[in-house]
């Protein structure tokens, strides 16, 4: 199976020295890429800025902004069987980043925000019948309801929901717990364990789902 994984955060510039981003360390996405490779799949990884070594045997494309990630996903998605979007894409960016460093003495800057592109929504029309698209949902409340809404609205086959309100899982942690919702109504619970273990179970479930879809 050919798997395309996205991992890590994106960054959006406020000025030449500052940016807005989020707490994603890339650990979940890198664990998925590494475990998928160990399970014998062909893996490509699109990564935001992280402090992790590139996983062995995997082609990594490094990006910074949501626009960069969208361009890379659009280019690479046609050659995968399964897309796993574990990246935490910044949802907002300054409409006009300052071209010179904002000066502290000028006081807090007034920033007009705009939405970044929704990558999964943008690529939904490109999805081939044989492909499986899996998103992640990072939620602090209403986990199941919000994840199922994203599954529908982003036209996904699968979504892996994680509770990011707790410190022992989700962002930055070495561990995670996932509730995986499938478009056919099935649910898979992956209890709190290492991100490597969560990744292995998720990849196996996606391989089964892809094999069934192909029949
Ligand atoms: O990197 P770690 O520190 O290991 O943390 C792992 C994680 C918490 C980042 C990861 O498990 C996770 O939940 N990733 C998705 C985070 C997220 O952005 O969730 P969301 O609910 O905001 O987005 C839903 C889905 O839409 C995601 O698949 C996301 O990649 C995608 N998205 C989001 C925004 C956007 N503009 N375009 C998108 O395609």
JSON list of N, CA, C and O and ligand atoms in Angstrom, two decimals, residues 6-9 22-30 50 66 69 84-92 116-121 134-139 150 154 156 159-162 164 169-173 176 178 195, ligand 1:
[
{"chain": "A", "resi": 6, "resn": "UNK", "atom": "N", "xyz": [0.86, 13.29, 6.63]},
{"chain": "A", "resi": 6, "resn": "UNK", "atom": "CA", "xyz": [1.29, 14.66, 6.98]},
{"chain": "A", "resi": 6, "resn": "UNK", "atom": "C", "xyz": [1.48, 14.72, 8.49]},
{"chain": "A", "resi": 6, "resn": "UNK", "atom": "O", "xyz": [0.77, 14.04, 9.24]},
{"chain": "A", "resi": 7, "resn": "UNK", "atom": "N", "xyz": [2.45, 15.54, 8.93]},
{"chain": "A", "resi": 7, "resn": "UNK", "atom": "CA", "xyz": [2.79, 15.58, 10.36]},
{"chain": "A", "resi": 7, "resn": "UNK", "atom": "C", "xyz": [3.23, 16.97, 10.76]},
{"chain": "A", "resi": 7, "resn": "UNK", "atom": "O", "xyz": [3.71, 17.75, 9.93]},
{"chain": "A", "resi": 8, "resn": "UNK", "atom": "N", "xyz": [3.09, 17.23, 12.06]},
{"chain": "A", "resi": 8, "resn": "UNK", "atom": "CA", "xyz": [3.64, 18.47, 12.62]},
{"chain": "A", "resi": 8, "resn": "UNK", "atom": "C", "xyz": [2.72, 19.66, 12.43]},
{"chain": "A", "resi": 8, "resn": "UNK", "atom": "O", "xyz": [1.62, 19.54, 11.90]},
{"chain": "A", "resi": 9, "resn": "UNK", "atom": "N", "xyz": [3.22, 20.82, 12.85]},
{"chain": "A", "resi": 9, "resn": "UNK", "atom": "CA", "xyz": [2.41, 22.03, 12.75]},
{"chain": "A", "resi": 9, "resn": "UNK", "atom": "C", "xyz": [2.68, 22.75, 11.44]},
{"chain": "A", "resi": 9, "resn": "UNK", "atom": "O", "xyz": [3.60, 22.40, 10.71]},
{"chain": "A", "resi": 22, "resn": "UNK", "atom": "N", "xyz": [1.06, 26.08, 16.51]},
{"chain": "A", "resi": 22, "resn": "UNK", "atom": "CA", "xyz": [0.38, 25.31, 17.57]},
{"chain": "A", "resi": 22, "resn": "UNK", "atom": "C", "xyz": [1.37, 24.33, 18.19]},
{"chain": "A", "resi": 22, "resn": "UNK", "atom": "O", "xyz": [2.53, 24.29, 17.81]},
{"chain": "A", "resi": 23, "resn": "UNK", "atom": "N", "xyz": [0.90, 23.52, 19.13]},
{"chain": "A", "resi": 23, "resn": "UNK", "atom": "CA", "xyz": [1.79, 22.68, 19.94]},
{"chain": "A", "resi": 23, "resn": "UNK", "atom": "C", "xyz": [2.19, 21.36, 19.28]},
{"chain": "A", "resi": 23, "resn": "UNK", "atom": "O", "xyz": [2.85, 20.54, 19.92]},
{"chain": "A", "resi": 24, "resn": "UNK", "atom": "N", "xyz": [1.80, 21.13, 18.05]},
{"chain": "A", "resi": 24, "resn": "UNK", "atom": "CA", "xyz": [2.14, 19.83, 17.45]},
{"chain": "A", "resi": 24, "resn": "UNK", "atom": "C", "xyz": [3.65, 19.62, 17.37]},
{"chain": "A", "resi": 24, "resn": "UNK", "atom": "O", "xyz": [4.38, 20.46, 16.85]},
{"chain": "A", "resi": 25, "resn": "UNK", "atom": "N", "xyz": [4.09, 18.46, 17.88]},
{"chain": "A", "resi": 25, "resn": "UNK", "atom": "CA", "xyz": [5.52, 18.11, 17.85]},
{"chain": "A", "resi": 25, "resn": "UNK", "atom": "C", "xyz": [5.88, 17.27, 16.63]},
{"chain": "A", "resi": 25, "resn": "UNK", "atom": "O", "xyz": [7.07, 17.05, 16.36]},
{"chain": "A", "resi": 26, "resn": "UNK", "atom": "N", "xyz": [4.87, 16.75, 15.97]},
{"chain": "A", "resi": 26, "resn": "UNK", "atom": "CA", "xyz": [5.10, 15.82, 14.84]},
{"chain": "A", "resi": 26, "resn": "UNK", "atom": "C", "xyz": [5.19, 14.37, 15.27]},
{"chain": "A", "resi": 26, "resn": "UNK", "atom": "O", "xyz": [5.26, 13.47, 14.42]},
{"chain": "A", "resi": 27, "resn": "UNK", "atom": "N", "xyz": [5.19, 14.09, 16.60]},
{"chain": "A", "resi": 27, "resn": "UNK", "atom": "CA", "xyz": [5.44, 12.71, 17.06]},
{"chain": "A", "resi": 27, "resn": "UNK", "atom": "C", "xyz": [4.40, 11.73, 16.51]},
{"chain": "A", "resi": 27, "resn": "UNK", "atom": "O", "xyz": [4.73, 10.61, 16.14]},
{"chain": "A", "resi": 28, "resn": "UNK", "atom": "N", "xyz": [3.11, 12.13, 16.50]},
{"chain": "A", "resi": 28, "resn": "UNK", "atom": "CA", "xyz": [2.07, 11.21, 16.04]},
{"chain": "A", "resi": 28, "resn": "UNK", "atom": "C", "xyz": [2.26, 10.88, 14.56]},
{"chain": "A", "resi": 28, "resn": "UNK", "atom": "O", "xyz": [2.26, 9.71, 14.18]},
{"chain": "A", "resi": 29, "resn": "UNK", "atom": "N", "xyz": [2.44, 11.90, 13.73]},
{"chain": "A", "resi": 29, "resn": "UNK", "atom": "CA", "xyz": [2.60, 11.67, 12.30]},
{"chain": "A", "resi": 29, "resn": "UNK", "atom": "C", "xyz": [3.86, 10.89, 11.98]},
{"chain": "A", "resi": 29, "resn": "UNK", "atom": "O", "xyz": [3.86, 10.00, 11.12]},
{"chain": "A", "resi": 30, "resn": "UNK", "atom": "N", "xyz": [4.97, 11.20, 12.67]},
{"chain": "A", "resi": 30, "resn": "UNK", "atom": "CA", "xyz": [6.22, 10.48, 12.43]},
{"chain": "A", "resi": 30, "resn": "UNK", "atom": "C", "xyz": [6.08, 9.01, 12.87]},
{"chain": "A", "resi": 30, "resn": "UNK", "atom": "O", "xyz": [6.63, 8.11, 12.24]},
{"chain": "A", "resi": 50, "resn": "UNK", "atom": "N", "xyz": [9.54, 20.53, 12.71]},
{"chain": "A", "resi": 50, "resn": "UNK", "atom": "CA", "xyz": [9.59, 19.74, 13.95]},
{"chain": "A", "resi": 50, "resn": "UNK", "atom": "C", "xyz": [11.05, 19.48, 14.33]},
{"chain": "A", "resi": 50, "resn": "UNK", "atom": "O", "xyz": [11.95, 19.68, 13.50]},
{"chain": "A", "resi": 66, "resn": "UNK", "atom": "N", "xyz": [0.46, 26.67, 5.65]},
{"chain": "A", "resi": 66, "resn": "UNK", "atom": "CA", "xyz": [-0.68, 25.88, 5.16]},
{"chain": "A", "resi": 66, "resn": "UNK", "atom": "C", "xyz": [-0.69, 25.86, 3.63]},
{"chain": "A", "resi": 66, "resn": "UNK", "atom": "O", "xyz": [-1.00, 24.82, 3.03]},
{"chain": "A", "resi": 69, "resn": "UNK", "atom": "N", "xyz": [1.74, 23.31, 2.51]},
{"chain": "A", "resi": 69, "resn": "UNK", "atom": "CA", "xyz": [1.27, 21.94, 2.73]},
{"chain": "A", "resi": 69, "resn": "UNK", "atom": "C", "xyz": [0.21, 21.57, 1.70]},
{"chain": "A", "resi": 69, "resn": "UNK", "atom": "O", "xyz": [0.22, 20.46, 1.16]},
{"chain": "A", "resi": 84, "resn": "UNK", "atom": "N", "xyz": [-3.09, 10.00, 5.26]},
{"chain": "A", "resi": 84, "resn": "UNK", "atom": "CA", "xyz": [-3.34, 10.16, 6.71]},
{"chain": "A", "resi": 84, "resn": "UNK", "atom": "C", "xyz": [-2.90, 11.58, 7.10]},
{"chain": "A", "resi": 84, "resn": "UNK", "atom": "O", "xyz": [-1.70, 11.88, 7.12]},
{"chain": "A", "resi": 85, "resn": "UNK", "atom": "N", "xyz": [-3.87, 12.44, 7.40]},
{"chain": "A", "resi": 85, "resn": "UNK", "atom": "CA", "xyz": [-3.57, 13.85, 7.72]},
{"chain": "A", "resi": 85, "resn": "UNK", "atom": "C", "xyz": [-3.46, 14.02, 9.24]},
{"chain": "A", "resi": 85, "resn": "UNK", "atom": "O", "xyz": [-4.43, 14.39, 9.91]},
{"chain": "A", "resi": 86, "resn": "UNK", "atom": "N", "xyz": [-2.27, 13.74, 9.78]},
{"chain": "A", "resi": 86, "resn": "UNK", "atom": "CA", "xyz": [-2.05, 13.92, 11.22]},
{"chain": "A", "resi": 86, "resn": "UNK", "atom": "C", "xyz": [-1.52, 15.31, 11.54]},
{"chain": "A", "resi": 86, "resn": "UNK", "atom": "O", "xyz": [-1.35, 15.66, 12.72]},
{"chain": "A", "resi": 87, "resn": "UNK", "atom": "N", "xyz": [-1.24, 16.11, 10.51]},
{"chain": "A", "resi": 87, "resn": "UNK", "atom": "CA", "xyz": [-0.71, 17.46, 10.74]},
{"chain": "A", "resi": 87, "resn": "UNK", "atom": "C", "xyz": [-1.74, 18.34, 11.42]},
{"chain": "A", "resi": 87, "resn": "UNK", "atom": "O", "xyz": [-2.95, 18.17, 11.23]},
{"chain": "A", "resi": 88, "resn": "UNK", "atom": "N", "xyz": [-1.24, 19.29, 12.21]},
{"chain": "A", "resi": 88, "resn": "UNK", "atom": "CA", "xyz": [-2.11, 20.30, 12.84]},
{"chain": "A", "resi": 88, "resn": "UNK", "atom": "C", "xyz": [-1.88, 21.60, 12.06]},
{"chain": "A", "resi": 88, "resn": "UNK", "atom": "O", "xyz": [-0.90, 22.32, 12.28]},
{"chain": "A", "resi": 89, "resn": "UNK", "atom": "N", "xyz": [-2.78, 21.83, 11.12]},
{"chain": "A", "resi": 89, "resn": "UNK", "atom": "CA", "xyz": [-2.65, 23.00, 10.23]},
{"chain": "A", "resi": 89, "resn": "UNK", "atom": "C", "xyz": [-3.19, 24.23, 10.96]},
{"chain": "A", "resi": 89, "resn": "UNK", "atom": "O", "xyz": [-4.31, 24.19, 11.47]},
{"chain": "A", "resi": 90, "resn": "UNK", "atom": "N", "xyz": [-2.40, 25.31, 10.99]},
{"chain": "A", "resi": 90, "resn": "UNK", "atom": "CA", "xyz": [-2.89, 26.54, 11.63]},
{"chain": "A", "resi": 90, "resn": "UNK", "atom": "C", "xyz": [-4.13, 27.03, 10.85]},
{"chain": "A", "resi": 90, "resn": "UNK", "atom": "O", "xyz": [-4.10, 27.10, 9.63]},
{"chain": "A", "resi": 91, "resn": "UNK", "atom": "N", "xyz": [-5.22, 27.30, 11.56]},
{"chain": "A", "resi": 91, "resn": "UNK", "atom": "CA", "xyz": [-6.48, 27.65, 10.89]},
{"chain": "A", "resi": 91, "resn": "UNK", "atom": "C", "xyz": [-6.54, 29.11, 10.47]},
{"chain": "A", "resi": 91, "resn": "UNK", "atom": "O", "xyz": [-7.32, 29.47, 9.60]},
{"chain": "A", "resi": 92, "resn": "UNK", "atom": "N", "xyz": [-5.71, 29.96, 11.10]},
{"chain": "A", "resi": 92, "resn": "UNK", "atom": "CA", "xyz": [-5.78, 31.40, 10.85]},
{"chain": "A", "resi": 92, "resn": "UNK", "atom": "C", "xyz": [-4.41, 31.94, 10.55]},
{"chain": "A", "resi": 92, "resn": "UNK", "atom": "O", "xyz": [-3.40, 31.41, 11.02]},
{"chain": "A", "resi": 116, "resn": "UNK", "atom": "N", "xyz": [-6.83, 30.08, 6.75]},
{"chain": "A", "resi": 116, "resn": "UNK", "atom": "CA", "xyz": [-5.92, 29.38, 5.83]},
{"chain": "A", "resi": 116, "resn": "UNK", "atom": "C", "xyz": [-6.78, 28.39, 5.02]},
{"chain": "A", "resi": 116, "resn": "UNK", "atom": "O", "xyz": [-7.91, 28.11, 5.41]},
{"chain": "A", "resi": 117, "resn": "UNK", "atom": "N", "xyz": [-6.25, 27.86, 3.91]},
{"chain": "A", "resi": 117, "resn": "UNK", "atom": "CA", "xyz": [-7.06, 26.88, 3.17]},
{"chain": "A", "resi": 117, "resn": "UNK", "atom": "C", "xyz": [-7.30, 25.62, 3.99]},
{"chain": "A", "resi": 117, "resn": "UNK", "atom": "O", "xyz": [-6.41, 25.20, 4.74]},
{"chain": "A", "resi": 118, "resn": "UNK", "atom": "N", "xyz": [-8.50, 25.06, 3.88]},
{"chain": "A", "resi": 118, "resn": "UNK", "atom": "CA", "xyz": [-8.77, 23.75, 4.50]},
{"chain": "A", "resi": 118, "resn": "UNK", "atom": "C", "xyz": [-8.28, 22.71, 3.49]},
{"chain": "A", "resi": 118, "resn": "UNK", "atom": "O", "xyz": [-8.89, 22.52, 2.43]},
{"chain": "A", "resi": 119, "resn": "UNK", "atom": "N", "xyz": [-7.17, 22.05, 3.85]},
{"chain": "A", "resi": 119, "resn": "UNK", "atom": "CA", "xyz": [-6.50, 21.16, 2.89]},
{"chain": "A", "resi": 119, "resn": "UNK", "atom": "C", "xyz": [-7.39, 19.97, 2.54]},
{"chain": "A", "resi": 119, "resn": "UNK", "atom": "O", "xyz": [-7.56, 19.64, 1.37]},
{"chain": "A", "resi": 120, "resn": "UNK", "atom": "N", "xyz": [-7.98, 19.34, 3.56]},
{"chain": "A", "resi": 120, "resn": "UNK", "atom": "CA", "xyz": [-8.82, 18.16, 3.27]},
{"chain": "A", "resi": 120, "resn": "UNK", "atom": "C", "xyz": [-10.02, 18.53, 2.41]},
{"chain": "A", "resi": 120, "resn": "UNK", "atom": "O", "xyz": [-10.38, 17.79, 1.49]},
{"chain": "A", "resi": 121, "resn": "UNK", "atom": "N", "xyz": [-10.63, 19.69, 2.70]},
{"chain": "A", "resi": 121, "resn": "UNK", "atom": "CA", "xyz": [-11.77, 20.10, 1.87]},
{"chain": "A", "resi": 121, "resn": "UNK", "atom": "C", "xyz": [-11.32, 20.38, 0.43]},
{"chain": "A", "resi": 121, "resn": "UNK", "atom": "O", "xyz": [-12.00, 20.04, -0.53]},
{"chain": "A", "resi": 134, "resn": "UNK", "atom": "N", "xyz": [-7.91, 9.62, 5.48]},
{"chain": "A", "resi": 134, "resn": "UNK", "atom": "CA", "xyz": [-8.11, 9.57, 6.94]},
{"chain": "A", "resi": 134, "resn": "UNK", "atom": "C", "xyz": [-7.65, 10.90, 7.55]},
{"chain": "A", "resi": 134, "resn": "UNK", "atom": "O", "xyz": [-6.49, 11.29, 7.37]},
{"chain": "A", "resi": 135, "resn": "UNK", "atom": "N", "xyz": [-8.54, 11.58, 8.24]},
{"chain": "A", "resi": 135, "resn": "UNK", "atom": "CA", "xyz": [-8.17, 12.80, 8.96]},
{"chain": "A", "resi": 135, "resn": "UNK", "atom": "C", "xyz": [-7.98, 12.50, 10.43]},
{"chain": "A", "resi": 135, "resn": "UNK", "atom": "O", "xyz": [-8.24, 11.39, 10.90]},
{"chain": "A", "resi": 136, "resn": "UNK", "atom": "N", "xyz": [-7.51, 13.49, 11.15]},
{"chain": "A", "resi": 136, "resn": "UNK", "atom": "CA", "xyz": [-7.44, 13.44, 12.61]},
{"chain": "A", "resi": 136, "resn": "UNK", "atom": "C", "xyz": [-8.36, 14.53, 13.15]},
{"chain": "A", "resi": 136, "resn": "UNK", "atom": "O", "xyz": [-8.56, 15.55, 12.49]},
{"chain": "A", "resi": 137, "resn": "UNK", "atom": "N", "xyz": [-8.92, 14.32, 14.33]},
{"chain": "A", "resi": 137, "resn": "UNK", "atom": "CA", "xyz": [-9.69, 15.38, 14.98]},
{"chain": "A", "resi": 137, "resn": "UNK", "atom": "C", "xyz": [-9.08, 15.60, 16.35]},
{"chain": "A", "resi": 137, "resn": "UNK", "atom": "O", "xyz": [-9.02, 14.67, 17.17]},
{"chain": "A", "resi": 138, "resn": "UNK", "atom": "N", "xyz": [-8.60, 16.81, 16.60]},
{"chain": "A", "resi": 138, "resn": "UNK", "atom": "CA", "xyz": [-8.04, 17.17, 17.91]},
{"chain": "A", "resi": 138, "resn": "UNK", "atom": "C", "xyz": [-9.11, 17.94, 18.65]},
{"chain": "A", "resi": 138, "resn": "UNK", "atom": "O", "xyz": [-9.45, 19.05, 18.26]},
{"chain": "A", "resi": 139, "resn": "UNK", "atom": "N", "xyz": [-9.65, 17.35, 19.70]},
{"chain": "A", "resi": 139, "resn": "UNK", "atom": "CA", "xyz": [-10.81, 17.95, 20.38]},
{"chain": "A", "resi": 139, "resn": "UNK", "atom": "C", "xyz": [-10.57, 18.12, 21.87]},
{"chain": "A", "resi": 139, "resn": "UNK", "atom": "O", "xyz": [-9.93, 17.26, 22.50]},
{"chain": "A", "resi": 150, "resn": "UNK", "atom": "N", "xyz": [-16.62, 16.43, 11.30]},
{"chain": "A", "resi": 150, "resn": "UNK", "atom": "CA", "xyz": [-15.47, 16.62, 10.40]},
{"chain": "A", "resi": 150, "resn": "UNK", "atom": "C", "xyz": [-15.39, 15.49, 9.36]},
{"chain": "A", "resi": 150, "resn": "UNK", "atom": "O", "xyz": [-15.03, 15.73, 8.21]},
{"chain": "A", "resi": 154, "resn": "UNK", "atom": "N", "xyz": [-15.60, 16.97, 5.67]},
{"chain": "A", "resi": 154, "resn": "UNK", "atom": "CA", "xyz": [-14.35, 16.90, 4.90]},
{"chain": "A", "resi": 154, "resn": "UNK", "atom": "C", "xyz": [-14.36, 15.71, 3.94]},
{"chain": "A", "resi": 154, "resn": "UNK", "atom": "O", "xyz": [-13.34, 15.39, 3.34]},
{"chain": "A", "resi": 156, "resn": "UNK", "atom": "N", "xyz": [-14.43, 12.49, 4.39]},
{"chain": "A", "resi": 156, "resn": "UNK", "atom": "CA", "xyz": [-13.39, 11.51, 4.73]},
{"chain": "A", "resi": 156, "resn": "UNK", "atom": "C", "xyz": [-13.98, 10.11, 4.78]},
{"chain": "A", "resi": 156, "resn": "UNK", "atom": "O", "xyz": [-15.20, 9.93, 4.92]},
{"chain": "A", "resi": 159, "resn": "UNK", "atom": "N", "xyz": [-11.84, 8.96, 10.41]},
{"chain": "A", "resi": 159, "resn": "UNK", "atom": "CA", "xyz": [-11.24, 10.04, 11.20]},
{"chain": "A", "resi": 159, "resn": "UNK", "atom": "C", "xyz": [-10.81, 9.47, 12.56]},
{"chain": "A", "resi": 159, "resn": "UNK", "atom": "O", "xyz": [-11.54, 8.68, 13.18]},
{"chain": "A", "resi": 160, "resn": "UNK", "atom": "N", "xyz": [-9.58, 9.83, 12.98]},
{"chain": "A", "resi": 160, "resn": "UNK", "atom": "CA", "xyz": [-9.03, 9.37, 14.26]},
{"chain": "A", "resi": 160, "resn": "UNK", "atom": "C", "xyz": [-9.12, 10.55, 15.23]},
{"chain": "A", "resi": 160, "resn": "UNK", "atom": "O", "xyz": [-8.47, 11.57, 15.02]},
{"chain": "A", "resi": 161, "resn": "UNK", "atom": "N", "xyz": [-9.95, 10.39, 16.26]},
{"chain": "A", "resi": 161, "resn": "UNK", "atom": "CA", "xyz": [-10.18, 11.50, 17.19]},
{"chain": "A", "resi": 161, "resn": "UNK", "atom": "C", "xyz": [-9.31, 11.33, 18.42]},
{"chain": "A", "resi": 161, "resn": "UNK", "atom": "O", "xyz": [-9.20, 10.23, 18.96]},
{"chain": "A", "resi": 162, "resn": "UNK", "atom": "N", "xyz": [-8.66, 12.42, 18.84]},
{"chain": "A", "resi": 162, "resn": "UNK", "atom": "CA", "xyz": [-7.91, 12.38, 20.11]},
{"chain": "A", "resi": 162, "resn": "UNK", "atom": "C", "xyz": [-8.31, 13.54, 21.01]},
{"chain": "A", "resi": 162, "resn": "UNK", "atom": "O", "xyz": [-8.58, 14.64, 20.55]},
{"chain": "A", "resi": 164, "resn": "UNK", "atom": "N", "xyz": [-7.46, 16.27, 23.29]},
{"chain": "A", "resi": 164, "resn": "UNK", "atom": "CA", "xyz": [-6.24, 17.06, 23.52]},
{"chain": "A", "resi": 164, "resn": "UNK", "atom": "C", "xyz": [-6.37, 17.97, 24.75]},
{"chain": "A", "resi": 164, "resn": "UNK", "atom": "O", "xyz": [-5.58, 18.88, 24.94]},
{"chain": "A", "resi": 169, "resn": "UNK", "atom": "N", "xyz": [-1.62, 12.71, 26.85]},
{"chain": "A", "resi": 169, "resn": "UNK", "atom": "CA", "xyz": [-1.85, 12.24, 25.46]},
{"chain": "A", "resi": 169, "resn": "UNK", "atom": "C", "xyz": [-1.97, 13.43, 24.52]},
{"chain": "A", "resi": 169, "resn": "UNK", "atom": "O", "xyz": [-2.02, 14.57, 24.97]},
{"chain": "A", "resi": 170, "resn": "UNK", "atom": "N", "xyz": [-2.07, 13.16, 23.23]},
{"chain": "A", "resi": 170, "resn": "UNK", "atom": "CA", "xyz": [-2.29, 14.25, 22.26]},
{"chain": "A", "resi": 170, "resn": "UNK", "atom": "C", "xyz": [-1.03, 15.04, 21.98]},
{"chain": "A", "resi": 170, "resn": "UNK", "atom": "O", "xyz": [0.05, 14.47, 21.82]},
{"chain": "A", "resi": 171, "resn": "UNK", "atom": "N", "xyz": [-1.16, 16.36, 21.95]},
{"chain": "A", "resi": 171, "resn": "UNK", "atom": "CA", "xyz": [-0.03, 17.23, 21.60]},
{"chain": "A", "resi": 171, "resn": "UNK", "atom": "C", "xyz": [1.19, 16.95, 22.47]},
{"chain": "A", "resi": 171, "resn": "UNK", "atom": "O", "xyz": [1.09, 16.89, 23.70]},
{"chain": "A", "resi": 172, "resn": "UNK", "atom": "N", "xyz": [2.34, 16.79, 21.85]},
{"chain": "A", "resi": 172, "resn": "UNK", "atom": "CA", "xyz": [3.67, 16.71, 22.47]},
{"chain": "A", "resi": 172, "resn": "UNK", "atom": "C", "xyz": [3.95, 15.42, 23.25]},
{"chain": "A", "resi": 172, "resn": "UNK", "atom": "O", "xyz": [5.09, 15.04, 23.42]},
{"chain": "A", "resi": 173, "resn": "UNK", "atom": "N", "xyz": [2.93, 14.76, 23.76]},
{"chain": "A", "resi": 173, "resn": "UNK", "atom": "CA", "xyz": [3.12, 13.56, 24.57]},
{"chain": "A", "resi": 173, "resn": "UNK", "atom": "C", "xyz": [3.71, 12.42, 23.73]},
{"chain": "A", "resi": 173, "resn": "UNK", "atom": "O", "xyz": [3.57, 12.40, 22.50]},
{"chain": "A", "resi": 176, "resn": "UNK", "atom": "N", "xyz": [-0.78, 8.35, 23.23]},
{"chain": "A", "resi": 176, "resn": "UNK", "atom": "CA", "xyz": [-2.04, 8.86, 22.71]},
{"chain": "A", "resi": 176, "resn": "UNK", "atom": "C", "xyz": [-3.14, 7.80, 22.93]},
{"chain": "A", "resi": 176, "resn": "UNK", "atom": "O", "xyz": [-2.85, 6.64, 23.26]},
{"chain": "A", "resi": 178, "resn": "UNK", "atom": "N", "xyz": [-6.86, 6.88, 20.76]},
{"chain": "A", "resi": 178, "resn": "UNK", "atom": "CA", "xyz": [-7.62, 7.29, 19.57]},
{"chain": "A", "resi": 178, "resn": "UNK", "atom": "C", "xyz": [-8.98, 6.60, 19.54]},
{"chain": "A", "resi": 178, "resn": "UNK", "atom": "O", "xyz": [-9.09, 5.42, 19.87]},
{"chain": "A", "resi": 195, "resn": "UNK", "atom": "N", "xyz": [2.57, 6.27, 21.10]},
{"chain": "A", "resi": 195, "resn": "UNK", "atom": "CA", "xyz": [2.14, 6.69, 19.76]},
{"chain": "A", "resi": 195, "resn": "UNK", "atom": "C", "xyz": [2.52, 5.64, 18.72]},
{"chain": "A", "resi": 195, "resn": "UNK", "atom": "O", "xyz": [1.79, 5.46, 17.74]},
{"chain": "B", "resi": 1, "resn": "LIG", "atom": "O1", "xyz": [2.19, 16.23, 16.68]},
{"chain": "B", "resi": 1, "resn": "LIG", "atom": "P1", "xyz": [1.93, 15.69, 18.08]},
{"chain": "B", "resi": 1, "resn": "LIG", "atom": "O2", "xyz": [2.52, 16.56, 19.17]},
{"chain": "B", "resi": 1, "resn": "LIG", "atom": "O3", "xyz": [2.34, 14.23, 18.17]},
{"chain": "B", "resi": 1, "resn": "LIG", "atom": "O4", "xyz": [0.35, 15.75, 18.34]},
{"chain": "B", "resi": 1, "resn": "LIG", "atom": "C1", "xyz": [-0.50, 14.93, 17.59]},
{"chain": "B", "resi": 1, "resn": "LIG", "atom": "C2", "xyz": [-1.75, 15.71, 17.14]},
{"chain": "B", "resi": 1, "resn": "LIG", "atom": "C3", "xyz": [-2.57, 16.05, 18.36]},
{"chain": "B", "resi": 1, "resn": "LIG", "atom": "C4", "xyz": [-1.36, 16.99, 16.38]},
{"chain": "B", "resi": 1, "resn": "LIG", "atom": "C5", "xyz": [-2.50, 14.75, 16.15]},
{"chain": "B", "resi": 1, "resn": "LIG", "atom": "O5", "xyz": [-2.83, 13.56, 16.81]},
{"chain": "B", "resi": 1, "resn": "LIG", "atom": "C6", "xyz": [-3.78, 15.40, 15.62]},
{"chain": "B", "resi": 1, "resn": "LIG", "atom": "O6", "xyz": [-4.84, 15.38, 16.22]},
{"chain": "B", "resi": 1, "resn": "LIG", "atom": "N1", "xyz": [-3.67, 16.03, 14.42]},
{"chain": "B", "resi": 1, "resn": "LIG", "atom": "C7", "xyz": [-4.75, 16.85, 13.82]},
{"chain": "B", "resi": 1, "resn": "LIG", "atom": "C8", "xyz": [-4.80, 18.19, 14.51]},
{"chain": "B", "resi": 1, "resn": "LIG", "atom": "C9", "xyz": [-5.85, 19.09, 13.89]},
{"chain": "B", "resi": 1, "resn": "LIG", "atom": "O7", "xyz": [-5.49, 20.03, 13.22]},
{"chain": "B", "resi": 1, "resn": "LIG", "atom": "O8", "xyz": [-7.10, 18.74, 14.09]},
{"chain": "B", "resi": 1, "resn": "LIG", "atom": "P2", "xyz": [-8.39, 19.57, 13.56]},
{"chain": "B", "resi": 1, "resn": "LIG", "atom": "O9", "xyz": [-9.51, 18.93, 14.27]},
{"chain": "B", "resi": 1, "resn": "LIG", "atom": "O10", "xyz": [-8.18, 21.04, 13.72]},
{"chain": "B", "resi": 1, "resn": "LIG", "atom": "O11", "xyz": [-8.43, 19.25, 12.00]},
{"chain": "B", "resi": 1, "resn": "LIG", "atom": "C10", "xyz": [-9.19, 18.15, 11.46]},
{"chain": "B", "resi": 1, "resn": "LIG", "atom": "C11", "xyz": [-8.48, 17.59, 10.25]},
{"chain": "B", "resi": 1, "resn": "LIG", "atom": "O12", "xyz": [-8.45, 18.59, 9.20]},
{"chain": "B", "resi": 1, "resn": "LIG", "atom": "C12", "xyz": [-7.03, 17.18, 10.48]},
{"chain": "B", "resi": 1, "resn": "LIG", "atom": "O13", "xyz": [-6.77, 15.98, 9.79]},
{"chain": "B", "resi": 1, "resn": "LIG", "atom": "C13", "xyz": [-6.21, 18.33, 9.90]},
{"chain": "B", "resi": 1, "resn": "LIG", "atom": "O14", "xyz": [-4.95, 17.89, 9.39]},
{"chain": "B", "resi": 1, "resn": "LIG", "atom": "C14", "xyz": [-7.12, 18.81, 8.76]},
{"chain": "B", "resi": 1, "resn": "LIG", "atom": "N2", "xyz": [-7.02, 20.26, 8.46]},
{"chain": "B", "resi": 1, "resn": "LIG", "atom": "C15", "xyz": [-7.14, 21.18, 9.45]},
{"chain": "B", "resi": 1, "resn": "LIG", "atom": "C16", "xyz": [-7.07, 22.53, 9.15]},
{"chain": "B", "resi": 1, "resn": "LIG", "atom": "C17", "xyz": [-6.87, 22.91, 7.80]},
{"chain": "B", "resi": 1, "resn": "LIG", "atom": "N3", "xyz": [-6.77, 24.20, 7.46]},
{"chain": "B", "resi": 1, "resn": "LIG", "atom": "N4", "xyz": [-6.78, 21.98, 6.84]},
{"chain": "B", "resi": 1, "resn": "LIG", "atom": "C18", "xyz": [-6.87, 20.65, 7.14]},
{"chain": "B", "resi": 1, "resn": "LIG", "atom": "O15", "xyz": [-6.80, 19.79, 6.25]}
]
